[in-house]
Amino acid sequence: MVTAIRPLPPLPRATARPPRAAAVRHLGPNWYACVMGTAIVAGAGAALPALPAHTPGLRPALTTAWALSLVLLAVLLAARALHWAHHRDRARAHLLDPAMAPFYGCLSMALLAVGGGSLTLGRDWIGLRAAVVLDAVLFTAGTAVGLAAAVAVPYLMAVRHRVTAQEATPVWLLPLVAPMVSAALGPRLVPYLPEGQPRATLLLACVALFGLSLLATLMTLPLVFGRLITHGPLPLVLTPSLFLVLGPLGQSTTAVGAFADIAPGVVPAPYDEGFRVLAVLYGVPVTGFALLWLCLAAAHVVRAWRRGMRFAMTWWSFTFPVGTCVTGAGALASHTGLLAYDVLALALYVLLVGAWATAAWCTARGLLSGALLAGPAPGPPAPRSATARTR
């Protein structure tokens, strides 16, 4: 006969977290890439030299994109504040995860990109005075966060993360390129400072940030390229991150162009003319290497797609880095007068808009379905041991 089995008493329910806090438990700093990608669509569009200045509806559309990036930044800052308040364990785990910690550089670049757009586009809606104040606040905060990330993340990788050369990915560049974004966008604030020492100090501080980021990138990029050559392609989900290498290349070209634009009247001769020479002699070869890397990264992405790569948040790597190449090509077009760079900037901008539309659509769909904010899928449950006996 078979003995009856009494049902087990129900397990006590865990105290439910507030719905908002539970929704952001797995929200990492990589989400700031959405802000960066949206802001660069606006900023790069405003920098296009090939488009007529009076194209109907163009500037309002770009200003709308900037306003969207501002809203996204505010929402993400609030969501990340909830994350730190209610999920400190996850926040600390992100800092100690070598795959996630570098994304803290994205916070800096998101602040800087939105702030820079306020002066070029946002002023149309909020006025010049408010745009200058907003840019000054976001530039100061973004630069401080970027410098902190540029020091803290490599330090953690050295003393806590214990990474190997085989784990090198372009994601390691994120905290290092953040100061380069400050260098490229800081010159926009120079004309709004008092003449003399304040203007020269800000310009040369941006040049120092340029050197800081460039040298750190030159030390790290060989690790990434060496890992590709010696250990093969990146995992499928990380393959889009190869586009991140374009970030320091395009942004540094943009930065030297900005130095050349603002230097006359700020620094004495012959340094002002030296910046104009640097804009061309540096920007042309670096843009050439950026195009080489763009082709290499695209080939890897095509290979990964054929092998089953599907959407992940790494797809936002297709946006901001390409946008920096647009602004870099635009700067070269301005300083060389060559139509070829106008055409290059326009072609890259078309690629940028297509990449942004794809990433934004897939992200919105993933948010609506809940898949992007869900935690890792649990493993299969272990089989229960039998409790019934027969006799």
CSV table of N, CA, C and O in Angstrom, one decimal, residues 127-185:
chain,number,residue,atom,x,y,z
A,127,GLY,N,17.3,79.2,-24.0
A,127,GLY,CA,18.0,80.5,-24.0
A,127,GLY,C,19.5,80.3,-23.7
A,127,GLY,O,19.9,79.3,-23.2
A,128,LEU,N,20.2,81.3,-24.1
A,128,LEU,CA,21.7,81.2,-24.0
A,128,LEU,C,22.2,81.1,-22.6
A,128,LEU,O,23.1,80.3,-22.3
A,129,ARG,N,21.6,82.0,-21.7
A,129,ARG,CA,22.1,82.0,-20.4
A,129,ARG,C,21.9,80.7,-19.7
A,129,ARG,O,22.8,80.1,-19.0
A,130,ALA,N,20.7,80.1,-19.8
A,130,ALA,CA,20.5,78.8,-19.2
A,130,ALA,C,21.3,77.7,-19.8
A,130,ALA,O,21.8,76.8,-19.1
A,131,ALA,N,21.6,77.8,-21.1
A,131,ALA,CA,22.4,76.8,-21.8
A,131,ALA,C,23.9,76.9,-21.3
A,131,ALA,O,24.5,75.8,-21.1
A,132,VAL,N,24.4,78.1,-21.1
A,132,VAL,CA,25.8,78.2,-20.6
A,132,VAL,C,25.8,77.6,-19.1
A,132,VAL,O,26.8,76.9,-18.8
A,133,VAL,N,24.8,77.9,-18.3
A,133,VAL,CA,24.9,77.4,-16.9
A,133,VAL,C,24.8,75.9,-16.9
A,133,VAL,O,25.5,75.2,-16.2
A,134,LEU,N,23.9,75.4,-17.8
A,134,LEU,CA,23.7,73.9,-17.8
A,134,LEU,C,25.0,73.2,-18.3
A,134,LEU,O,25.4,72.2,-17.7
A,135,ASP,N,25.6,73.8,-19.3
A,135,ASP,CA,26.8,73.2,-19.8
A,135,ASP,C,27.9,73.3,-18.8
A,135,ASP,O,28.7,72.3,-18.6
A,136,ALA,N,28.0,74.4,-18.1
A,136,ALA,CA,29.1,74.6,-17.1
A,136,ALA,C,28.9,73.6,-16.0
A,136,ALA,O,29.9,72.9,-15.5
A,137,VAL,N,27.7,73.3,-15.5
A,137,VAL,CA,27.5,72.4,-14.5
A,137,VAL,C,27.8,71.0,-14.9
A,137,VAL,O,28.5,70.2,-14.2
A,138,LEU,N,27.2,70.6,-16.1
A,138,LEU,CA,27.4,69.2,-16.6
A,138,LEU,C,28.9,69.0,-17.0
A,138,LEU,O,29.4,67.9,-16.8
A,139,PHE,N,29.6,70.0,-17.5
A,139,PHE,CA,31.0,69.8,-17.9
A,139,PHE,C,31.8,69.6,-16.6
A,139,PHE,O,32.7,68.8,-16.6
A,140,THR,N,31.5,70.4,-15.6
A,140,THR,CA,32.3,70.3,-14.3
A,140,THR,C,32.1,68.9,-13.7
A,140,THR,O,33.0,68.2,-13.3
A,141,ALA,N,30.8,68.5,-13.6
A,141,ALA,CA,30.5,67.2,-13.0
A,141,ALA,C,31.1,66.1,-13.9
A,141,ALA,O,31.6,65.1,-13.4
A,142,GLY,N,30.9,66.2,-15.2
A,142,GLY,CA,31.4,65.1,-16.1
A,142,GLY,C,32.9,65.0,-16.1
A,142,GLY,O,33.4,63.8,-16.1
A,143,THR,N,33.6,66.1,-16.0
A,143,THR,CA,35.0,66.0,-16.0
A,143,THR,C,35.5,65.4,-14.7
A,143,THR,O,36.5,64.6,-14.7
A,144,ALA,N,34.9,65.8,-13.6
A,144,ALA,CA,35.3,65.2,-12.3
A,144,ALA,C,35.0,63.7,-12.2
A,144,ALA,O,35.9,63.0,-11.8
A,145,VAL,N,33.9,63.3,-12.7
A,145,VAL,CA,33.6,61.9,-12.7
A,145,VAL,C,34.5,61.1,-13.7
A,145,VAL,O,35.0,60.0,-13.4
A,146,GLY,N,34.8,61.8,-14.8
A,146,GLY,CA,35.7,61.1,-15.8
A,146,GLY,C,37.1,60.9,-15.2
A,146,GLY,O,37.8,59.9,-15.4
A,147,LEU,N,37.7,62.0,-14.5
A,147,LEU,CA,39.0,61.8,-14.0
A,147,LEU,C,39.0,60.8,-12.8
A,147,LEU,O,40.0,60.0,-12.7
A,148,ALA,N,37.9,60.8,-12.0
A,148,ALA,CA,37.9,59.7,-11.0
A,148,ALA,C,37.8,58.3,-11.6
A,148,ALA,O,38.5,57.4,-11.1
A,149,ALA,N,37.0,58.2,-12.7
A,149,ALA,CA,37.0,56.8,-13.3
A,149,ALA,C,38.3,56.5,-13.9
A,149,ALA,O,38.7,55.3,-13.9
A,150,ALA,N,39.0,57.4,-14.5
A,150,ALA,CA,40.2,57.1,-15.2
A,150,ALA,C,41.3,56.7,-14.2
A,150,ALA,O,42.2,56.0,-14.6
A,151,VAL,N,41.2,57.0,-13.0
A,151,VAL,CA,42.1,56.6,-11.9
A,151,VAL,C,41.6,55.3,-11.2
A,151,VAL,O,42.3,54.3,-11.1
A,152,ALA,N,40.3,55.4,-10.8
A,152,ALA,CA,39.8,54.3,-10.0
A,152,ALA,C,39.6,53.0,-10.7
A,152,ALA,O,40.0,51.9,-10.1
A,153,VAL,N,39.2,53.0,-11.9
A,153,VAL,CA,38.9,51.7,-12.6
A,153,VAL,C,40.2,51.0,-12.9
A,153,VAL,O,40.3,49.8,-12.6
A,154,PRO,N,41.3,51.6,-13.5
A,154,PRO,CA,42.5,50.9,-13.7
A,154,PRO,C,43.1,50.4,-12.3
A,154,PRO,O,43.7,49.4,-12.3
A,155,TYR,N,42.9,51.2,-11.3
A,155,TYR,CA,43.4,50.8,-10.0
A,155,TYR,C,42.7,49.5,-9.5
A,155,TYR,O,43.4,48.6,-9.0
A,156,LEU,N,41.4,49.5,-9.6
A,156,LEU,CA,40.7,48.3,-9.2
A,156,LEU,C,41.0,47.1,-10.1
A,156,LEU,O,41.1,46.0,-9.6
A,157,MET,N,41.3,47.4,-11.4
A,157,MET,CA,41.7,46.3,-12.2
A,157,MET,C,43.0,45.7,-11.8
A,157,MET,O,43.3,44.5,-12.0
A,158,ALA,N,43.9,46.5,-11.3
A,158,ALA,CA,45.2,46.1,-10.9
A,158,ALA,C,45.2,45.4,-9.5
A,158,ALA,O,45.9,44.4,-9.4
A,159,VAL,N,44.4,45.9,-8.6
A,159,VAL,CA,44.5,45.3,-7.2
A,159,VAL,C,43.4,44.4,-6.8
A,159,VAL,O,43.5,43.7,-5.8
A,160,ARG,N,42.2,44.5,-7.5
A,160,ARG,CA,41.1,43.7,-7.1
A,160,ARG,C,40.6,42.8,-8.2
A,160,ARG,O,40.1,41.7,-7.9
A,161,HIS,N,40.6,43.2,-9.4
A,161,HIS,CA,39.9,42.4,-10.5
A,161,HIS,C,40.7,41.2,-10.9
A,161,HIS,O,40.1,40.2,-11.3
A,162,ARG,N,42.0,41.3,-10.9
A,162,ARG,CA,42.9,40.2,-11.3
A,162,ARG,C,42.5,39.7,-12.7
A,162,ARG,O,42.2,38.5,-13.0
A,163,VAL,N,42.6,40.6,-13.7
A,163,VAL,CA,42.3,40.2,-15.1
A,163,VAL,C,43.5,39.7,-15.8
A,163,VAL,O,44.7,39.9,-15.3
A,164,THR,N,43.3,39.0,-16.9
A,164,THR,CA,44.4,38.5,-17.7
A,164,THR,C,44.4,39.1,-19.1
A,164,THR,O,43.4,39.7,-19.5
A,165,ALA,N,45.5,39.0,-19.8
A,165,ALA,CA,45.5,39.5,-21.2
A,165,ALA,C,44.5,39.0,-22.1
A,165,ALA,O,44.0,39.6,-23.0
A,166,GLN,N,44.1,37.7,-21.8
A,166,GLN,CA,43.0,37.1,-22.6
A,166,GLN,C,41.7,37.8,-22.4
A,166,GLN,O,40.8,37.7,-23.3
A,167,GLU,N,41.5,38.5,-21.3
A,167,GLU,CA,40.2,39.1,-21.0
A,167,GLU,C,40.1,40.6,-21.5
A,167,GLU,O,39.2,41.3,-21.3
A,168,ALA,N,41.2,41.1,-22.2
A,168,ALA,CA,41.2,42.4,-22.7
A,168,ALA,C,40.1,42.7,-23.7
A,168,ALA,O,40.0,41.9,-24.7
A,169,THR,N,39.3,43.7,-23.6
A,169,THR,CA,38.3,44.1,-24.5
A,169,THR,C,38.3,45.6,-24.7
A,169,THR,O,38.9,46.3,-23.9
A,170,PRO,N,37.7,46.1,-25.8
A,170,PRO,CA,37.7,47.6,-25.9
A,170,PRO,C,36.9,48.3,-24.8
A,170,PRO,O,37.0,49.5,-24.7
A,171,VAL,N,36.1,47.6,-24.0
A,171,VAL,CA,35.4,48.2,-22.9
A,171,VAL,C,36.4,48.8,-21.9
A,171,VAL,O,36.1,49.8,-21.2
A,172,TRP,N,37.6,48.3,-21.9
A,172,TRP,CA,38.7,48.9,-21.0
A,172,TRP,C,39.0,50.3,-21.3
A,172,TRP,O,39.5,51.1,-20.5
A,173,LEU,N,38.6,50.7,-22.5
A,173,LEU,CA,38.9,52.1,-23.0
A,173,LEU,C,37.9,53.1,-22.4
A,173,LEU,O,38.2,54.3,-22.4
A,174,LEU,N,36.8,52.7,-22.0
A,174,LEU,CA,35.7,53.6,-21.6
A,174,LEU,C,36.1,54.6,-20.5
A,174,LEU,O,35.9,55.8,-20.7
A,175,PRO,N,36.7,54.2,-19.4
A,175,PRO,CA,37.1,55.2,-18.4
A,175,PRO,C,38.3,56.1,-18.9
A,175,PRO,O,38.4,57.2,-18.4
A,176,LEU,N,39.0,55.6,-19.9
A,176,LEU,CA,40.2,56.4,-20.3
A,176,LEU,C,39.8,57.4,-21.4
A,176,LEU,O,40.5,58.4,-21.5
A,177,VAL,N,38.7,57.2,-22.1
A,177,VAL,CA,38.3,58.1,-23.2
A,177,VAL,C,37.5,59.3,-22.6
A,177,VAL,O,37.3,60.3,-23.3
A,178,ALA,N,36.9,59.1,-21.4
A,178,ALA,CA,36.1,60.1,-20.8
A,178,ALA,C,36.8,61.5,-20.8
A,178,ALA,O,36.2,62.5,-21.1
A,179,PRO,N,38.0,61.6,-20.3
A,179,PRO,CA,38.7,62.9,-20.3
A,179,PRO,C,38.9,63.5,-21.7
A,179,PRO,O,38.9,64.7,-21.9
A,180,MET,N,38.9,62.6,-22.7
A,180,MET,CA,39.0,63.2,-24.1
A,180,MET,C,37.8,63.9,-24.5
A,180,MET,O,37.8,64.8,-25.3
A,181,VAL,N,36.6,63.4,-24.0
A,181,VAL,CA,35.3,64.0,-24.3
A,181,VAL,C,35.3,65.4,-23.7
A,181,VAL,O,34.9,66.4,-24.2
A,182,SER,N,35.9,65.5,-22.4
A,182,SER,CA,36.0,66.8,-21.8
A,182,SER,C,36.9,67.7,-22.6
A,182,SER,O,36.6,68.9,-22.8
A,183,ALA,N,38.0,67.2,-23.1
A,183,ALA,CA,38.9,68.0,-23.9
A,183,ALA,C,38.2,68.5,-25.2
A,183,ALA,O,38.5,69.6,-25.6
A,184,ALA,N,37.4,67.7,-25.8
A,184,ALA,CA,36.7,68.1,-27.1
A,184,ALA,C,35.6,69.1,-26.8
A,184,ALA,O,35.3,70.0,-27.7
A,185,LEU,N,34.9,69.0,-25.7
A,185,LEU,CA,33.7,69.9,-25.5
A,185,LEU,C,34.0,71.1,-24.6
A,185,LEU,O,33.3,72.1,-24.6
